Amino acid sequence: NAEYMGDLIRFALLLFIAIMSSKVIAIVDPASSGNGLAPIIKAAGHTCVAVLNENTPQVLMSSLRLTDFDHIVRHDGDLKKTMKDLRALNIHSIIAGCEPSVELADALSEGLGLRSNGTAMSHARRNKYDMQEALRERGIRAVAQRQSAKWEEVSEWATELNDWPVILKPTRSAGTDGVRLCHNTTELRDAFDAVCGKYNCLGELNDAVLVQEYLRGTEYVVDTVSLEGRHHVTSFWKYEKKNLNGSIIYCSVELLPSEGTEQDCLRPYIFKCLDALGIRHGPAHSEVMLCADGPCLVETGARMHGEKGPYLASQCIGTAQLELTADVYINNELFNQVAGKPYVLKKTLLETFLISKKEGRLASSLMTDSIRSLPGFYSMTALVQVGEMINKTVDLFSSPGRVVLMHENEEVVRRGYESLRSLEQSGLYDVTEECSTGSTSIAIAG
């Protein structure tokens, strides 16, 4: 009858509109925090494609959830072939899922004529030396540094600087992998030998090292999302660190309110850095030191905050980097609503990094009732299991686990943190067969 035909036509029209408005979004190496993008994109009615780079380290790709994807495209190094495969799927946008995928995502998006940060500055978004020089060329405060594969040049630069300690680290990596604090020439030589010519946690050869001035101050993280050069801060974080065994150890990172004296100082500086590095679209994760003479960039990743950072921020803020990253690659609606406005922090969040002073074989689980009963306990990730080797913590990658504390009451979180550190001192690490093995890279952070 006429009424039935009218309903059928309306249904067909709505279905046609839904199909026409659906977009196909590709995520290059959707690992680490990048694995949280596909569920959001698909929940909004869009199609997700995973682009897997065969050169991405397996330690990183272990966090993949390929069941979240409608199609999988494998990249074997042939850029033209991969672009042809993606063109056949009518790709609307391409997102870098993790740190090693930034350059490939830039090349693919530029090659397909999609919204892109382009390839002109890709090297500066991955190479830490080039990154600092890009800032310096534009008159932005940058760290004093020297890049070299020769010990003599590294030693000469540090001697001429004559401002110990200095930092030595790989030119490309993630987290605090290979970052060493050196107080004299002997420590600098040991660090040089341990890093130069070795493979980093991302599976890349350290064919040179970077030696830099030691920035004295407090380290912050500024997470952003950008749309056509318009930048928005999605979250500020503050690190607590200490020096231990010649290394910089991260103790915790705290989610901060949107506004404050430090935040107001960091925001315009980071926006200038994003412009200098050609980050006009998508997420960025910037680590910056607030020194006596103002902010100075440590490094920026043209991707989201690593691991569970974006998810945790969303629990405390609502719309944060995870949601806004997906949004700017789809239709920009959320971004246009919140850009330039301060976020509201509804809960106190402290992500703590476990610090082990022991090494050997772990005899009992780190996940104990004492951990679960900590004030403000939210979650724990144990990176070492019973029977596996636990190493002395020298960086983020050798930390045996993470404990997240979250609560509406800040004092509850503070008490939880103090209790956790007391637990570590009183026997959290039940270790047998103590030995002097080196650390292993078992997780990706930052």
Coordinates of C-alpha atoms in Angstrom, one line a residue:
N1 CA 0.0 0.0 0.0
A2 CA 1.0 3.7 -0.2
E3 CA 1.9 4.0 3.5
Y4 CA 4.2 0.9 3.3
M5 CA 5.9 2.2 0.1
G6 CA 6.4 5.6 1.8
D7 CA 8.1 3.9 4.8
L8 CA 10.2 1.8 2.5
I9 CA 11.4 4.9 0.5
R10 CA 12.2 6.8 3.7
F11 CA 14.2 3.8 5.0
A12 CA 16.1 3.5 1.7
L13 CA 16.9 7.2 1.8
L14 CA 18.2 7.1 5.4
L15 CA 20.3 4.0 4.5
F16 CA 21.7 5.8 1.4
I17 CA 22.6 8.9 3.5
A18 CA 24.3 6.7 6.1
I19 CA 26.3 4.9 3.4
M20 CA 27.3 8.1 1.7
S21 CA 28.4 9.8 5.0
S22 CA 30.4 6.8 6.1
K23 CA 34.2 7.3 5.7
V24 CA 37.1 4.9 5.4
I25 CA 39.9 5.7 7.9
A26 CA 43.3 4.1 7.7
I27 CA 45.6 3.8 10.8
V28 CA 49.2 3.0 10.2
D29 CA 50.5 0.5 12.8
P30 CA 47.6 0.9 15.3
A31 CA 49.6 -0.1 18.3
S32 CA 50.2 1.4 21.8
S33 CA 47.6 4.1 22.3
G34 CA 46.8 3.9 18.6
N35 CA 44.8 0.8 19.3
G36 CA 42.1 2.9 20.9
L37 CA 41.2 4.8 17.7
A38 CA 39.4 2.0 15.7
P39 CA 36.6 1.4 18.3
I40 CA 35.8 5.1 18.4
I41 CA 35.8 5.4 14.6
K42 CA 33.7 2.3 14.1
A43 CA 31.2 3.3 16.8
A44 CA 30.6 6.5 14.7
G45 CA 29.6 4.3 11.7
H46 CA 32.9 4.5 9.8
T47 CA 35.2 1.8 8.3
C48 CA 38.6 1.2 9.7
V49 CA 41.7 -0.1 7.8
A50 CA 44.9 -1.2 9.4
V51 CA 48.1 -0.5 7.5
L52 CA 50.9 -2.8 8.9
N53 CA 54.5 -1.9 8.2
E54 CA 56.7 -5.0 8.2
N55 CA 59.6 -3.0 9.6
T56 CA 57.8 -2.0 12.8
P57 CA 59.3 -3.8 15.8
Q58 CA 57.3 -6.8 17.1
V59 CA 57.6 -5.5 20.7
L60 CA 55.4 -2.6 19.7
M61 CA 53.0 -4.6 17.5
S62 CA 52.1 -7.0 20.3
S63 CA 49.4 -4.6 21.3
L64 CA 47.6 -4.8 18.0
R65 CA 43.9 -5.7 18.0
L66 CA 43.3 -6.6 14.3
T67 CA 39.7 -7.8 15.0
D68 CA 38.8 -4.1 15.3
F69 CA 39.5 -3.6 11.6
D70 CA 37.5 -4.2 8.5
H71 CA 40.5 -4.4 6.1
I72 CA 44.2 -5.0 6.5
V73 CA 46.8 -3.6 4.1
R74 CA 50.4 -4.8 4.5
H75 CA 53.2 -2.4 3.6
D76 CA 56.4 -4.2 2.5
G77 CA 58.4 -1.0 1.6
D78 CA 56.8 -0.4 -1.8
L79 CA 55.0 2.9 -1.3
K80 CA 53.3 3.0 -4.7
K81 CA 51.8 -0.5 -4.1
T82 CA 50.5 0.5 -0.7
M83 CA 49.0 3.7 -2.1
K84 CA 47.3 1.7 -4.8
D85 CA 45.8 -0.7 -2.2
L86 CA 44.5 2.2 -0.2
R87 CA 43.2 4.1 -3.2
A88 CA 41.1 1.0 -4.1
L89 CA 39.5 1.3 -0.6
N90 CA 38.6 5.0 -1.2
I91 CA 40.5 6.1 1.9
H92 CA 39.4 9.4 3.5
S93 CA 42.1 9.9 6.1
I94 CA 45.3 8.3 7.3
I95 CA 46.5 8.4 11.0
A96 CA 49.8 7.5 12.5
G97 CA 49.1 4.9 15.2
C98 CA 52.5 5.0 17.0
E99 CA 55.9 6.6 16.9
P100 CA 57.6 4.5 14.1
S101 CA 54.6 5.0 11.8
V102 CA 54.8 8.8 11.6
E103 CA 57.0 8.9 8.4
L104 CA 55.0 6.3 6.5
A105 CA 51.7 8.0 7.5
D106 CA 53.1 11.3 6.2
A107 CA 54.2 9.8 2.9
L108 CA 50.9 7.9 2.3
S109 CA 48.7 10.8 3.1
E110 CA 50.7 13.2 1.0
G111 CA 50.9 10.8 -1.9
L112 CA 47.2 10.2 -1.9
G113 CA 46.4 13.9 -1.7
L114 CA 44.7 13.7 1.7
R115 CA 44.9 16.0 4.7
S116 CA 48.6 15.6 5.8
N117 CA 51.5 17.1 7.6
G118 CA 53.5 16.3 4.5
T119 CA 57.0 14.8 4.1
A120 CA 59.1 18.0 4.0
M121 CA 59.6 18.0 7.8
S122 CA 59.1 14.3 8.5
H123 CA 62.7 13.8 9.3
A124 CA 62.5 16.6 12.0
R125 CA 59.5 14.9 13.5
R126 CA 61.4 11.7 14.1
N127 CA 65.1 12.7 14.4
K128 CA 65.8 14.4 17.7
Y129 CA 68.8 16.3 16.4
D130 CA 66.9 17.7 13.4
M131 CA 64.0 18.5 15.6
Q132 CA 66.0 20.8 17.8
E133 CA 67.7 22.4 14.8
A134 CA 64.3 23.1 13.2
L135 CA 63.4 25.1 16.3
R136 CA 66.8 26.9 16.5
E137 CA 66.5 28.0 12.8
R138 CA 63.2 29.7 13.7
G139 CA 64.5 31.5 16.7
I140 CA 62.8 29.2 19.2
R141 CA 64.6 28.2 22.4
A142 CA 66.3 24.9 21.7
V143 CA 68.7 22.7 23.5
A144 CA 72.5 23.0 22.9
Q145 CA 73.6 19.7 21.2
R146 CA 76.0 17.8 19.0
Q147 CA 75.2 14.7 16.9
S148 CA 78.1 12.3 16.0
A149 CA 79.1 8.7 15.6
K150 CA 82.7 9.5 16.7
W151 CA 83.7 9.5 20.3
E152 CA 86.3 12.2 19.8
E153 CA 83.7 14.6 18.6
V154 CA 81.3 13.8 21.4
S155 CA 84.0 14.2 24.0
E156 CA 85.3 17.5 22.4
W157 CA 81.8 19.0 22.4
A158 CA 81.2 18.1 26.1
T159 CA 84.6 19.5 27.1
E160 CA 84.0 22.8 25.3
L161 CA 80.5 23.1 26.8
N162 CA 82.0 22.6 30.3
D163 CA 78.6 22.3 31.9
W164 CA 78.3 18.9 33.5
P165 CA 76.2 16.8 33.6
V166 CA 75.2 16.3 30.0
I167 CA 72.7 14.0 28.4
L168 CA 73.5 11.3 25.9
K169 CA 70.7 9.5 24.0
P170 CA 69.8 7.9 20.6
T171 CA 68.8 10.3 17.8
R172 CA 65.7 8.2 17.2
S173 CA 63.8 6.1 19.9
A174 CA 61.0 6.4 22.3
G175 CA 60.4 6.7 26.1
T176 CA 63.7 7.1 27.9
D177 CA 65.4 4.3 26.0
G178 CA 69.2 4.8 26.0
V179 CA 69.0 8.2 27.7
R180 CA 71.9 8.6 30.1
L181 CA 72.9 11.3 32.5
C182 CA 76.7 11.7 32.4
H183 CA 78.6 13.7 35.1
N184 CA 82.1 13.3 33.6
T185 CA 84.0 12.1 30.6
T186 CA 84.3 8.5 31.9
E187 CA 80.5 8.2 32.3
L188 CA 80.0 9.8 28.9
R189 CA 82.3 7.3 27.3
D190 CA 80.5 4.4 28.9
A191 CA 77.2 5.8 27.7
F192 CA 78.5 6.3 24.2
D193 CA 79.7 2.7 24.0
A194 CA 76.4 1.4 25.3
V195 CA 74.3 3.3 22.8
C196 CA 76.2 4.0 19.6
G197 CA 76.1 1.1 17.1
K198 CA 73.4 -0.7 19.1
Y199 CA 69.8 -1.2 18.3
N200 CA 67.2 0.8 20.2
C201 CA 63.9 -0.3 21.6
L202 CA 62.2 0.4 18.3
G203 CA 64.5 -2.0 16.4
E204 CA 66.4 0.9 14.8
L205 CA 70.2 1.0 14.6
N206 CA 71.8 3.9 16.6
D207 CA 74.2 4.9 13.9
A208 CA 75.0 8.1 15.8
V209 CA 74.3 9.5 19.3
L210 CA 73.1 12.9 20.5
V211 CA 74.8 14.7 23.3
Q212 CA 72.9 17.6 24.8
E213 CA 73.0 20.1 27.6
Y214 CA 71.3 19.0 30.7
L215 CA 68.1 21.1 31.1
R216 CA 67.6 22.0 34.8
G217 CA 63.9 22.4 35.7
T218 CA 60.6 20.6 35.8
E219 CA 59.5 18.3 32.9
Y220 CA 56.0 18.5 31.6
V221 CA 54.0 16.9 28.8
V222 CA 51.7 18.8 26.6
D223 CA 49.3 16.7 24.5
T224 CA 47.6 18.5 21.6
V225 CA 45.4 18.0 18.6
S226 CA 45.6 20.3 15.6
L227 CA 43.4 21.1 12.6
E228 CA 44.8 22.9 9.6
G229 CA 47.3 24.7 11.8
R230 CA 44.9 25.5 14.7
H231 CA 46.2 23.9 17.9
H232 CA 44.4 22.8 21.0
V233 CA 45.8 21.5 24.2
T234 CA 44.0 18.3 25.3
S235 CA 46.0 17.7 28.5
F236 CA 48.9 18.9 30.5
W237 CA 51.0 16.4 32.6
K238 CA 53.8 16.9 35.1
Y239 CA 56.6 14.3 35.7
E240 CA 58.3 13.4 38.9
K241 CA 61.8 12.1 38.3
K242 CA 65.0 11.2 40.1
N243 CA 68.5 10.3 39.2
L244 CA 69.5 6.7 40.1
N245 CA 72.4 4.6 39.0
G246 CA 73.5 7.2 36.4
S247 CA 70.1 7.2 34.8
I248 CA 67.0 9.4 34.9
I249 CA 64.2 7.4 36.5
Y250 CA 60.6 8.4 36.0
C251 CA 58.6 8.0 39.2
S252 CA 55.2 9.3 38.2
V253 CA 53.3 11.5 35.8
E254 CA 50.3 13.6 37.0
L255 CA 47.4 15.0 34.9
L256 CA 47.2 18.7 35.5
P257 CA 44.4 21.3 35.3
S258 CA 44.0 23.2 32.0
E259 CA 44.9 26.6 33.5
G260 CA 47.7 27.8 35.7
T261 CA 50.9 29.8 35.6
E262 CA 53.0 27.0 34.2
Q263 CA 50.3 26.0 31.7
D264 CA 50.0 29.6 30.4
C265 CA 53.8 29.6 29.9
L266 CA 54.0 26.3 28.1
R267 CA 51.0 26.6 25.8
P268 CA 52.3 29.4 23.4
Y269 CA 55.8 27.9 23.3
I270 CA 54.5 24.5 22.3
F271 CA 52.3 26.0 19.6
K272 CA 55.4 27.6 18.1
C273 CA 57.2 24.3 18.2
L274 CA 54.3 22.5 16.4
D275 CA 54.4 25.2 13.7
A276 CA 58.2 24.8 13.4
L277 CA 57.9 21.1 13.0
G278 CA 55.1 21.3 10.4
I279 CA 52.5 19.6 12.6
R280 CA 49.4 21.3 11.3
H281 CA 47.0 18.3 11.6
G282 CA 46.4 15.5 14.1
P283 CA 47.8 14.7 17.5
A284 CA 51.2 15.5 19.1
H285 CA 52.8 14.5 22.3
S286 CA 55.4 17.0 23.5
E287 CA 57.8 16.7 26.4
V288 CA 59.1 20.1 27.6
M289 CA 61.4 21.3 30.4
L290 CA 60.4 24.5 32.2
C291 CA 63.7 26.1 33.1
A292 CA 64.7 29.3 34.8
D293 CA 64.9 31.0 31.4
G294 CA 61.6 29.6 30.2
P295 CA 60.4 26.4 28.4
C296 CA 62.7 24.3 26.2
L297 CA 61.5 21.3 24.2
V298 CA 62.9 17.9 25.0
E299 CA 61.1 16.2 22.1
T300 CA 57.8 16.0 20.2
G301 CA 56.1 13.0 18.7
A302 CA 53.6 13.6 15.9
R303 CA 51.3 11.0 17.4
M304 CA 49.2 10.5 20.5
H305 CA 50.4 10.1 24.1
G306 CA 51.7 6.5 24.4
E307 CA 50.2 3.5 26.1
K308 CA 47.0 4.2 28.1
G309 CA 47.6 7.9 28.5
P310 CA 44.8 9.1 26.2
Y311 CA 42.3 6.6 27.6
L312 CA 43.1 7.7 31.2
A313 CA 42.9 11.4 30.3
S314 CA 39.4 10.7 28.9
Q315 CA 38.3 9.2 32.2
C316 CA 39.2 12.4 34.0
I317 CA 38.4 15.0 31.4
G318 CA 35.8 13.6 29.0
T319 CA 36.6 14.7 25.5
A320 CA 40.4 14.5 25.3
Q321 CA 43.2 13.6 22.8
L322 CA 41.8 10.1 21.9
E323 CA 38.4 11.4 20.9
L324 CA 39.6 14.6 19.2
T325 CA 42.2 12.7 17.2
A326 CA 39.5 10.5 15.7
D327 CA 37.3 13.6 15.2
V328 CA 39.7 15.7 13.2
Y329 CA 40.2 12.8 10.7
I330 CA 36.4 12.4 10.3
N331 CA 34.4 15.6 10.4
N332 CA 35.9 18.1 12.9
E333 CA 32.6 18.5 14.9
L334 CA 34.1 17.9 18.4
F335 CA 37.2 19.9 17.7
N336 CA 35.3 23.0 16.6
Q337 CA 33.2 22.8 19.8
V338 CA 36.2 22.6 22.2
A339 CA 39.2 24.2 20.4
G340 CA 40.7 27.0 22.5
K341 CA 38.5 26.3 25.5
P342 CA 40.0 25.0 28.8
Y343 CA 39.2 21.5 29.8
V344 CA 37.7 20.6 33.2
L345 CA 39.6 18.1 35.4
K346 CA 37.0 16.0 37.2
K347 CA 39.4 13.6 38.9
T348 CA 43.0 13.5 40.1
L349 CA 45.1 11.1 38.1
L350 CA 48.6 9.8 38.9
E351 CA 50.3 7.2 36.8
T352 CA 53.1 5.7 38.8
F353 CA 56.1 3.7 37.4
L354 CA 57.3 0.9 39.5
I355 CA 61.0 1.1 40.4
S356 CA 62.9 -2.1 41.2
K357 CA 66.3 -1.9 42.9
K358 CA 66.6 -5.7 42.6
E359 CA 67.3 -8.0 39.7
G360 CA 66.8 -11.7 39.4
R361 CA 63.9 -14.1 38.8
L362 CA 60.5 -12.9 40.1
A363 CA 59.1 -15.4 42.6
S364 CA 55.7 -14.0 43.3
S365 CA 53.2 -11.8 41.5
L366 CA 53.4 -8.0 41.6
M367 CA 49.6 -7.8 41.6
T368 CA 49.0 -8.3 45.3
D369 CA 46.1 -7.5 47.6
S370 CA 48.2 -4.7 49.1
I371 CA 48.4 -3.1 45.6
R372 CA 44.6 -3.5 45.0
S373 CA 43.8 -2.0 48.3
L374 CA 45.9 1.2 47.8
P375 CA 43.9 4.4 48.3
G376 CA 42.7 5.5 44.9
F377 CA 43.7 2.3 43.1
Y378 CA 42.4 2.3 39.6
S379 CA 44.5 -0.3 37.6
M380 CA 47.8 -2.0 37.4
T381 CA 49.9 -3.3 34.5
A382 CA 52.5 -5.9 35.5
L383 CA 55.2 -6.0 32.9
V384 CA 57.1 -8.9 34.5
Q385 CA 55.4 -12.1 35.4
V386 CA 56.2 -14.9 37.9
G387 CA 59.2 -16.9 36.7
E388 CA 60.5 -14.1 34.4
M389 CA 63.6 -12.0 35.0
I390 CA 63.2 -8.6 36.7
N391 CA 65.9 -6.0 36.2
K392 CA 67.0 -3.0 38.1
T393 CA 65.0 0.0 36.8
V394 CA 67.1 2.3 34.7
D395 CA 64.5 3.8 32.4
L396 CA 60.8 3.5 31.5
F397 CA 61.4 0.3 29.6
S398 CA 62.9 -1.5 32.5
S399 CA 60.2 -0.5 34.9
P400 CA 58.4 -3.7 36.0
G401 CA 55.0 -2.2 35.9
R402 CA 52.6 0.7 36.2
V403 CA 50.0 1.5 38.9
V404 CA 47.3 4.1 38.1
L405 CA 45.7 6.0 41.0
M406 CA 42.6 8.0 40.3
H407 CA 40.0 9.6 42.6
E408 CA 37.8 12.7 42.9
N409 CA 39.7 13.6 46.1
E410 CA 43.3 14.6 45.5
E411 CA 44.4 13.6 49.1
V412 CA 43.3 10.0 48.5
V413 CA 45.6 9.8 45.5
R414 CA 48.5 11.3 47.5
R415 CA 48.1 8.7 50.2
G416 CA 48.0 5.9 47.7
Y417 CA 51.2 7.0 46.1
E418 CA 53.0 7.2 49.5
S419 CA 51.7 3.7 50.4
L420 CA 52.9 2.3 47.0
R421 CA 56.5 3.5 47.5
S422 CA 56.5 2.1 51.1
L423 CA 55.4 -1.3 49.6
E424 CA 58.3 -1.2 47.2
Q425 CA 60.7 -0.7 50.1
S426 CA 59.2 -3.4 52.3
G427 CA 59.2 -6.3 49.9
L428 CA 57.0 -5.9 46.8
Y429 CA 59.7 -7.5 44.7
D430 CA 60.2 -11.2 45.8
V431 CA 63.3 -12.1 43.8
T432 CA 65.3 -15.3 43.7
E433 CA 68.5 -16.2 41.7
E434 CA 69.7 -12.6 41.9
C435 CA 72.1 -11.8 39.0
S436 CA 73.5 -8.9 37.0
T437 CA 71.6 -9.1 33.7
G438 CA 70.9 -6.0 31.6
S439 CA 67.5 -4.5 31.1
T440 CA 65.2 -5.7 28.4
S441 CA 62.7 -3.6 26.4
I442 CA 59.3 -5.1 27.2
A443 CA 57.0 -2.2 26.8
I444 CA 56.5 1.0 24.9
A445 CA 55.8 4.2 27.0
G446 CA 55.5 7.8 26.5

